[in-house]
PDB file of C-alpha atoms in Angstrom:
ATOM      1  CA  UNK Q   1    -137.304  14.896-192.863  1.00 94.00           C
ATOM      2  CA  UNK Q   2    -140.094  15.262-196.357  1.00 96.00           C
ATOM      3  CA  UNK Q   3    -142.490  12.731-195.399  1.00 97.00           C
ATOM      4  CA  UNK Q   4    -142.598  14.381-191.478  1.00 95.00           C
ATOM      5  CA  UNK Q   5    -143.108  17.954-193.052  1.00 92.00           C
ATOM      6  CA  UNK Q   6    -146.054  16.874-195.306  1.00 95.00           C
ATOM      7  CA  UNK Q   7    -148.018  15.531-192.326  1.00 94.00           C
ATOM      8  CA  UNK Q   8    -147.312  18.656-189.819  1.00 89.00           C
ATOM      9  CA  UNK Q   9    -148.400  20.592-192.874  1.00 87.00           C
ATOM     10  CA  UNK Q  10    -151.351  18.811-192.980  1.00 90.00           C
ATOM     11  CA  UNK Q  11    -151.802  18.897-189.180  1.00 88.00           C
ATOM     12  CA  UNK Q  12    -151.268  22.608-189.284  1.00 84.00           C
ATOM     13  CA  UNK Q  13    -154.171  23.131-191.842  1.00 85.00           C
ATOM     14  CA  UNK Q  14    -156.775  21.377-189.902  1.00 84.00           C
ATOM     15  CA  UNK Q  15    -155.996  23.184-186.453  1.00 84.00           C
ATOM     16  CA  UNK Q  16    -156.484  26.124-188.305  1.00 83.00           C
ATOM     17  CA  UNK Q  17    -160.173  25.211-189.381  1.00 83.00           C
ATOM     18  CA  UNK Q  18    -160.433  25.337-186.019  1.00 86.00           C
ATOM     19  CA  UNK Q  19    -160.540  28.497-185.181  1.00 89.00           C
ATOM     20  CA  UNK Q  20    -162.873  30.894-184.027  1.00 90.00           C
ATOM     21  CA  UNK Q  21    -163.644  34.217-186.272  1.00 89.00           C
ATOM     22  CA  UNK Q  22    -165.583  35.939-183.701  1.00 90.00           C
ATOM     23  CA  UNK Q  23    -162.877  35.551-180.939  1.00 92.00           C
ATOM     24  CA  UNK Q  24    -159.850  35.809-183.253  1.00 93.00           C
ATOM     25  CA  UNK Q  25    -158.240  32.946-180.835  1.00 94.00           C
ATOM     26  CA  UNK Q  26    -157.877  29.218-180.968  1.00 93.00           C
ATOM     27  CA  UNK Q  27    -161.018  27.559-178.205  1.00 92.00           C
ATOM     28  CA  UNK Q  28    -158.926  25.150-175.637  1.00 91.00           C
ATOM     29  CA  UNK Q  29    -161.648  22.021-177.405  1.00 85.00           C
ATOM     30  CA  UNK Q  30    -164.749  22.282-179.369  1.00 77.00           C
ATOM     31  CA  UNK Q  31    -168.255  20.655-177.014  1.00 71.00           C
ATOM     32  CA  UNK Q  32    -170.442  18.690-178.507  1.00 69.00           C
ATOM     33  CA  UNK Q  33    -173.338  20.942-178.053  1.00 64.00           C
ATOM     34  CA  UNK Q  34    -173.332  23.413-180.678  1.00 57.00           C
ATOM     35  CA  UNK Q  35    -175.184  25.647-178.156  1.00 53.00           C
ATOM     36  CA  UNK Q  36    -172.470  26.118-175.374  1.00 59.00           C
ATOM     37  CA  UNK Q  37    -169.404  28.435-175.720  1.00 63.00           C
ATOM     38  CA  UNK Q  38    -166.032  27.177-176.412  1.00 78.00           C
ATOM     39  CA  UNK Q  39    -163.533  27.948-173.949  1.00 90.00           C
ATOM     40  CA  UNK Q  40    -159.878  29.863-173.905  1.00 95.00           C
ATOM     41  CA  UNK Q  41    -156.608  29.659-172.761  1.00 96.00           C
ATOM     42  CA  UNK Q  42    -153.491  31.336-172.631  1.00 97.00           C
ATOM     43  CA  UNK Q  43    -151.882  27.786-172.806  1.00 97.00           C
ATOM     44  CA  UNK Q  44    -153.617  27.573-176.340  1.00 95.00           C
ATOM     45  CA  UNK Q  45    -152.582  29.847-178.198  1.00 96.00           C
ATOM     46  CA  UNK Q  46    -148.621  29.485-177.664  1.00 97.00           C
ATOM     47  CA  UNK Q  47    -148.572  26.232-178.453  1.00 95.00           C
ATOM     48  CA  UNK Q  48    -150.431  27.689-181.136  1.00 93.00           C
ATOM     49  CA  UNK Q  49    -147.393  29.988-182.245  1.00 93.00           C
ATOM     50  CA  UNK Q  50    -145.266  27.512-181.563  1.00 91.00           C
ATOM     51  CA  UNK Q  51    -145.933  25.123-184.075  1.00 86.00           C
ATOM     52  CA  UNK Q  52    -146.868  26.982-187.014  1.00 77.00           C
ATOM     53  CA  UNK Q  53    -149.887  30.419-188.447  1.00 72.00           C
ATOM     54  CA  UNK Q  54    -149.001  33.220-190.494  1.00 77.00           C
ATOM     55  CA  UNK Q  55    -147.579  36.589-190.073  1.00 83.00           C
ATOM     56  CA  UNK Q  56    -151.331  37.994-188.665  1.00 86.00           C
ATOM     57  CA  UNK Q  57    -152.351  35.084-186.880  1.00 90.00           C
ATOM     58  CA  UNK Q  58    -148.888  35.347-185.256  1.00 93.00           C
ATOM     59  CA  UNK Q  59    -149.435  38.853-184.306  1.00 94.00           C
ATOM     60  CA  UNK Q  60    -152.980  38.196-182.748  1.00 95.00           C
ATOM     61  CA  UNK Q  61    -151.806  35.842-180.442  1.00 96.00           C
ATOM     62  CA  UNK Q  62    -149.348  36.720-179.414  1.00 96.00           C
ATOM     63  CA  UNK Q  63    -150.778  39.297-178.760  1.00 97.00           C
ATOM     64  CA  UNK Q  64    -153.912  37.273-176.247  1.00 97.00           C
ATOM     65  CA  UNK Q  65    -150.862  35.668-174.730  1.00 97.00           C
ATOM     66  CA  UNK Q  66    -149.679  38.606-173.266  1.00 95.00           C
ATOM     67  CA  UNK Q  67    -152.918  40.536-172.820  1.00 96.00           C
ATOM     68  CA  UNK Q  68    -155.553  37.966-172.040  1.00 97.00           C
ATOM     69  CA  UNK Q  69    -159.340  38.313-171.640  1.00 97.00           C
ATOM     70  CA  UNK Q  70    -160.642  38.022-168.882  1.00 96.00           C
ATOM     71  CA  UNK Q  71    -162.580  34.836-169.488  1.00 95.00           C
ATOM     72  CA  UNK Q  72    -158.751  33.301-170.500  1.00 96.00           C
ATOM     73  CA  UNK Q  73    -157.721  30.726-167.980  1.00 94.00           C
ATOM     74  CA  UNK Q  74    -153.928  31.613-167.350  1.00 94.00           C
ATOM     75  CA  UNK Q  75    -150.707  30.153-166.750  1.00 94.00           C
ATOM     76  CA  UNK Q  76    -151.426  28.515-162.972  1.00 90.00           C
ATOM     77  CA  UNK Q  77    -147.908  25.948-163.198  1.00 90.00           C
ATOM     78  CA  UNK Q  78    -144.357  26.685-164.177  1.00 93.00           C
ATOM     79  CA  UNK Q  79    -144.400  23.399-166.150  1.00 93.00           C
ATOM     80  CA  UNK Q  80    -146.586  25.520-168.545  1.00 96.00           C
ATOM     81  CA  UNK Q  81    -143.622  28.171-168.878  1.00 97.00           C
ATOM     82  CA  UNK Q  82    -141.461  25.606-170.977  1.00 96.00           C
ATOM     83  CA  UNK Q  83    -143.887  25.349-173.935  1.00 97.00           C
ATOM     84  CA  UNK Q  84    -144.245  29.690-173.242  1.00 98.00           C
ATOM     85  CA  UNK Q  85    -141.304  30.350-173.466  1.00 98.00           C
ATOM     86  CA  UNK Q  86    -140.111  28.129-176.813  1.00 97.00           C
ATOM     87  CA  UNK Q  87    -143.032  29.858-178.683  1.00 97.00           C
ATOM     88  CA  UNK Q  88    -141.591  33.592-177.460  1.00 97.00           C
ATOM     89  CA  UNK Q  89    -138.009  31.863-178.217  1.00 96.00           C
ATOM     90  CA  UNK Q  90    -139.381  31.450-181.633  1.00 95.00           C
ATOM     91  CA  UNK Q  91    -140.317  34.674-182.409  1.00 95.00           C
ATOM     92  CA  UNK Q  92    -137.454  36.507-181.152  1.00 94.00           C
ATOM     93  CA  UNK Q  93    -138.800  37.514-177.670  1.00 96.00           C
ATOM     94  CA  UNK Q  94    -136.407  37.436-175.353  1.00 96.00           C
ATOM     95  CA  UNK Q  95    -136.646  40.236-172.858  1.00 96.00           C
ATOM     96  CA  UNK Q  96    -140.476  38.763-172.250  1.00 97.00           C
ATOM     97  CA  UNK Q  97    -138.539  35.116-170.978  1.00 97.00           C
ATOM     98  CA  UNK Q  98    -136.101  36.996-169.228  1.00 96.00           C
ATOM     99  CA  UNK Q  99    -138.470  39.683-167.784  1.00 96.00           C
ATOM    100  CA  UNK Q 100    -140.943  36.317-167.673  1.00 96.00           C
ATOM    101  CA  UNK Q 101    -137.905  34.008-165.284  1.00 96.00           C
ATOM    102  CA  UNK Q 102    -137.326  37.598-163.087  1.00 95.00           C
ATOM    103  CA  UNK Q 103    -141.059  38.267-162.306  1.00 94.00           C
ATOM    104  CA  UNK Q 104    -141.906  33.852-161.475  1.00 93.00           C
ATOM    105  CA  UNK Q 105    -138.652  32.982-160.292  1.00 95.00           C
ATOM    106  CA  UNK Q 106    -138.217  36.088-158.600  1.00 94.00           C
ATOM    107  CA  UNK Q 107    -141.414  35.702-156.215  1.00 91.00           C
ATOM    108  CA  UNK Q 108    -139.875  32.212-154.947  1.00 92.00           C
ATOM    109  CA  UNK Q 109    -136.493  33.271-154.357  1.00 94.00           C
ATOM    110  CA  UNK Q 110    -138.529  36.162-152.544  1.00 93.00           C
ATOM    111  CA  UNK Q 111    -139.869  33.313-150.338  1.00 89.00           C
ATOM    112  CA  UNK Q 112    -136.349  31.624-150.057  1.00 92.00           C
ATOM    113  CA  UNK Q 113    -137.043  28.753-152.048  1.00 92.00           C
ATOM    114  CA  UNK Q 114    -134.504  27.146-153.527  1.00 93.00           C
ATOM    115  CA  UNK Q 115    -135.997  24.412-155.288  1.00 94.00           C
ATOM    116  CA  UNK Q 116    -138.232  24.799-158.314  1.00 94.00           C
ATOM    117  CA  UNK Q 117    -142.078  25.473-156.845  1.00 93.00           C
ATOM    118  CA  UNK Q 118    -144.955  23.236-158.771  1.00 92.00           C
ATOM    119  CA  UNK Q 119    -147.584  26.029-159.178  1.00 89.00           C
ATOM    120  CA  UNK Q 120    -146.843  29.555-159.124  1.00 86.00           C
ATOM    121  CA  UNK Q 121    -146.598  32.112-156.087  1.00 77.00           C
ATOM    122  CA  UNK Q 122    -150.150  32.755-155.380  1.00 73.00           C
ATOM    123  CA  UNK Q 123    -151.950  30.285-157.756  1.00 78.00           C
ATOM    124  CA  UNK Q 124    -155.375  28.703-156.695  1.00 75.00           C
ATOM    125  CA  UNK Q 125    -154.362  25.500-156.594  1.00 73.00           C
ATOM    126  CA  UNK Q 126    -151.721  26.529-153.894  1.00 72.00           C
ATOM    127  CA  UNK Q 127    -153.227  25.206-150.662  1.00 72.00           C
ATOM    128  CA  UNK Q 128    -154.162  27.471-147.851  1.00 74.00           C
ATOM    129  CA  UNK Q 129    -152.110  28.941-145.962  1.00 71.00           C
ATOM    130  CA  UNK Q 130    -148.997  27.605-147.576  1.00 78.00           C
ATOM    131  CA  UNK Q 131    -147.113  29.359-151.610  1.00 82.00           C
ATOM    132  CA  UNK Q 132    -147.801  26.146-153.165  1.00 86.00           C
ATOM    133  CA  UNK Q 133    -148.113  22.560-153.338  1.00 84.00           C
ATOM    134  CA  UNK Q 134    -144.550  21.199-153.950  1.00 88.00           C
ATOM    135  CA  UNK Q 135    -141.346  22.817-153.278  1.00 89.00           C
ATOM    136  CA  UNK Q 136    -139.065  20.618-155.340  1.00 91.00           C
ATOM    137  CA  UNK Q 137    -140.503  19.643-158.372  1.00 90.00           C
ATOM    138  CA  UNK Q 138    -138.673  18.918-161.672  1.00 87.00           C
ATOM    139  CA  UNK Q 139    -140.351  19.717-164.583  1.00 89.00           C
ATOM    140  CA  UNK Q 140    -140.707  23.122-163.467  1.00 94.00           C
ATOM    141  CA  UNK Q 141    -136.954  24.008-164.007  1.00 95.00           C
ATOM    142  CA  UNK Q 142    -137.323  25.687-167.660  1.00 96.00           C
ATOM    143  CA  UNK Q 143    -134.785  28.355-166.201  1.00 96.00           C
ATOM    144  CA  UNK Q 144    -132.150  26.009-166.188  1.00 95.00           C
ATOM    145  CA  UNK Q 145    -132.487  25.542-170.242  1.00 96.00           C
ATOM    146  CA  UNK Q 146    -133.786  28.880-171.082  1.00 97.00           C
ATOM    147  CA  UNK Q 147    -131.114  31.574-168.798  1.00 97.00           C
ATOM    148  CA  UNK Q 148    -127.882  29.806-170.521  1.00 98.00           C
ATOM    149  CA  UNK Q 149    -129.701  28.875-174.091  1.00 97.00           C
ATOM    150  CA  UNK Q 150    -130.773  33.273-173.939  1.00 97.00           C
ATOM    151  CA  UNK Q 151    -128.804  35.229-171.554  1.00 98.00           C
ATOM    152  CA  UNK Q 152    -125.686  33.362-172.213  1.00 98.00           C
ATOM    153  CA  UNK Q 153    -126.686  32.598-175.936  1.00 98.00           C
ATOM    154  CA  UNK Q 154    -125.328  28.748-175.881  1.00 98.00           C
ATOM    155  CA  UNK Q 155    -126.883  26.616-178.928  1.00 98.00           C
ATOM    156  CA  UNK Q 156    -125.304  23.706-180.011  1.00 97.00           C
ATOM    157  CA  UNK Q 157    -125.994  23.382-183.868  1.00 97.00           C
ATOM    158  CA  UNK Q 158    -124.210  20.225-184.729  1.00 97.00           C
ATOM    159  CA  UNK Q 159    -124.767  17.407-183.067  1.00 96.00           C
ATOM    160  CA  UNK Q 160    -121.786  14.888-181.136  1.00 97.00           C
ATOM    161  CA  UNK Q 161    -121.107  18.721-179.742  1.00 97.00           C
ATOM    162  CA  UNK Q 162    -119.137  19.290-182.583  1.00 98.00           C
ATOM    163  CA  UNK Q 163    -120.463  22.327-182.614  1.00 98.00           C
ATOM    164  CA  UNK Q 164    -121.739  26.320-181.294  1.00 98.00           C
ATOM    165  CA  UNK Q 165    -123.251  29.481-181.548  1.00 98.00           C
ATOM    166  CA  UNK Q 166    -122.848  31.964-178.872  1.00 98.00           C
ATOM    167  CA  UNK Q 167    -125.586  34.741-179.316  1.00 97.00           C
ATOM    168  CA  UNK Q 168    -125.767  36.134-175.684  1.00 97.00           C
ATOM    169  CA  UNK Q 169    -128.840  38.234-174.659  1.00 97.00           C
ATOM    170  CA  UNK Q 170    -127.432  41.782-172.824  1.00 95.00           C
ATOM    171  CA  UNK Q 171    -131.026  43.670-172.532  1.00 88.00           C
ATOM    172  CA  UNK Q 172    -131.167  45.082-168.333  1.00 86.00           C
ATOM    173  CA  UNK Q 173    -128.194  42.867-167.321  1.00 94.00           C
ATOM    174  CA  UNK Q 174    -124.326  44.056-166.604  1.00 96.00           C
ATOM    175  CA  UNK Q 175    -123.059  40.207-167.027  1.00 97.00           C
ATOM    176  CA  UNK Q 176    -123.494  36.938-166.983  1.00 98.00           C
ATOM    177  CA  UNK Q 177    -121.322  33.667-166.531  1.00 98.00           C
ATOM    178  CA  UNK Q 178    -121.782  30.028-166.831  1.00 98.00           C
ATOM    179  CA  UNK Q 179    -121.386  26.382-168.835  1.00 98.00           C
ATOM    180  CA  UNK Q 180    -123.970  23.804-170.803  1.00 97.00           C
ATOM    181  CA  UNK Q 181    -122.342  20.218-170.251  1.00 97.00           C
ATOM    182  CA  UNK Q 182    -122.090  18.874-174.092  1.00 96.00           C
ATOM    183  CA  UNK Q 183    -120.543  15.818-175.549  1.00 97.00           C
ATOM    184  CA  UNK Q 184    -116.998  17.109-176.077  1.00 98.00           C
ATOM    185  CA  UNK Q 185    -116.853  18.824-172.951  1.00 97.00           C
ATOM    186  CA  UNK Q 186    -118.014  22.025-170.987  1.00 98.00           C
ATOM    187  CA  UNK Q 187    -118.605  25.267-172.955  1.00 98.00           C
ATOM    188  CA  UNK Q 188    -118.584  28.118-170.693  1.00 98.00           C
ATOM    189  CA  UNK Q 189    -119.399  32.386-170.982  1.00 98.00           C
ATOM    190  CA  UNK Q 190    -118.511  34.164-169.546  1.00 98.00           C
ATOM    191  CA  UNK Q 191    -119.940  38.336-170.540  1.00 98.00           C
ATOM    192  CA  UNK Q 192    -119.343  41.628-169.409  1.00 98.00           C
ATOM    193  CA  UNK Q 193    -120.097  45.353-170.367  1.00 97.00           C
ATOM    194  CA  UNK Q 194    -117.130  47.592-169.698  1.00 96.00           C
ATOM    195  CA  UNK Q 195    -116.422  51.306-171.455  1.00 93.00           C
ATOM    196  CA  UNK Q 196    -119.111  50.281-174.425  1.00 94.00           C
ATOM    197  CA  UNK Q 197    -117.652  47.265-174.802  1.00 96.00           C
ATOM    198  CA  UNK Q 198    -119.241  44.058-174.880  1.00 97.00           C
ATOM    199  CA  UNK Q 199    -115.982  41.157-173.031  1.00 98.00           C
ATOM    200  CA  UNK Q 200    -116.657  38.283-174.060  1.00 98.00           C
ATOM    201  CA  UNK Q 201    -114.767  34.598-173.120  1.00 98.00           C
ATOM    202  CA  UNK Q 202    -115.876  31.872-174.477  1.00 98.00           C
ATOM    203  CA  UNK Q 203    -114.440  28.601-173.076  1.00 98.00           C
ATOM    204  CA  UNK Q 204    -115.098  25.958-175.261  1.00 98.00           C
ATOM    205  CA  UNK Q 205    -113.498  22.065-176.576  1.00 98.00           C
ATOM    206  CA  UNK Q 206    -110.639  22.004-178.864  1.00 97.00           C
ATOM    207  CA  UNK Q 207    -113.108  19.523-181.448  1.00 97.00           C
ATOM    208  CA  UNK Q 208    -116.128  22.213-181.602  1.00 97.00           C
ATOM    209  CA  UNK Q 209    -116.623  24.536-184.271  1.00 98.00           C
ATOM    210  CA  UNK Q 210    -117.919  27.632-181.571  1.00 98.00           C
ATOM    211  CA  UNK Q 211    -119.230  31.030-184.094  1.00 98.00           C
ATOM    212  CA  UNK Q 212    -119.978  34.096-182.178  1.00 98.00           C
ATOM    213  CA  UNK Q 213    -123.656  36.163-183.171  1.00 97.00           C
ATOM    214  CA  UNK Q 214    -123.972  39.323-182.186  1.00 96.00           C
ATOM    215  CA  UNK Q 215    -127.744  39.503-180.634  1.00 95.00           C
ATOM    216  CA  UNK Q 216    -130.108  42.822-181.435  1.00 93.00           C
ATOM    217  CA  UNK Q 217    -129.727  43.342-177.687  1.00 93.00           C
ATOM    218  CA  UNK Q 218    -126.312  44.539-178.118  1.00 94.00           C
ATOM    219  CA  UNK Q 219    -126.991  47.100-180.253  1.00 89.00           C
ATOM    220  CA  UNK Q 220    -129.648  48.194-178.495  1.00 87.00           C
ATOM    221  CA  UNK Q 221    -127.476  49.143-175.844  1.00 85.00           C
ATOM    222  CA  UNK Q 222    -124.606  50.546-178.322  1.00 91.00           C
ATOM    223  CA  UNK Q 223    -122.198  47.948-177.491  1.00 95.00           C
ATOM    224  CA  UNK Q 224    -119.208  47.148-179.627  1.00 96.00           C
ATOM    225  CA  UNK Q 225    -118.410  43.357-178.742  1.00 97.00           C
ATOM    226  CA  UNK Q 226    -114.870  41.870-177.778  1.00 97.00           C
ATOM    227  CA  UNK Q 227    -114.574  38.331-178.393  1.00 98.00           C
ATOM    228  CA  UNK Q 228    -112.072  35.678-176.582  1.00 98.00           C
ATOM    229  CA  UNK Q 229    -112.519  32.248-177.942  1.00 98.00           C
ATOM    230  CA  UNK Q 230    -110.095  29.369-175.498  1.00 98.00           C
ATOM    231  CA  UNK Q 231    -109.703  26.237-176.740  1.00 97.00           C
ATOM    232  CA  UNK Q 232    -109.385  23.739-174.685  1.00 93.00           C
TER     233      UNK Q 232
END
């Protein structure tokens, strides 16, 4: 672990040397001809967010991702959303993840989709007369990972399914339920708002240690958690 952390630190240090001070952003590449302007994209900024940076740089990158300049390439495919959502989760932006899923995948549902699309609705990569090139792309399935992880709050903390935390994000929702598969069996979580309380039920394998943690969104909504653990 020490060896790889040391290597990662060196790589992060090298990458910071690519920072474009004039634009206060990371370029997509360094052109061989120094007279040509570097190109920029949202993707490069959220990958930088995912892999390091100081507090001041992080604030700038978060702003660039949320409000990119007009010449920045933006996301055209759900494939990139996996990495954007990972970066947002790392920096506590769960509301942005849920809002993006609602907007992007809600647009697919509104057009009758029951599979994940290759390209975002309205993307320039879509053929004329069709909303996407392919209507069934497994690597576009970021919500399948993030909805249980964020909305239900199920995160594995020990190998072999021996430990989990449950920390549901409740912002903008009244109830949610679902499960994730584990090596020792499924972990099922359901929660709902009721009378100023957040009623949570957690069914889990008896050999899994499960801990409930209160997300700040619970305090924001003024809710008191009432948690029931049900080993099976």
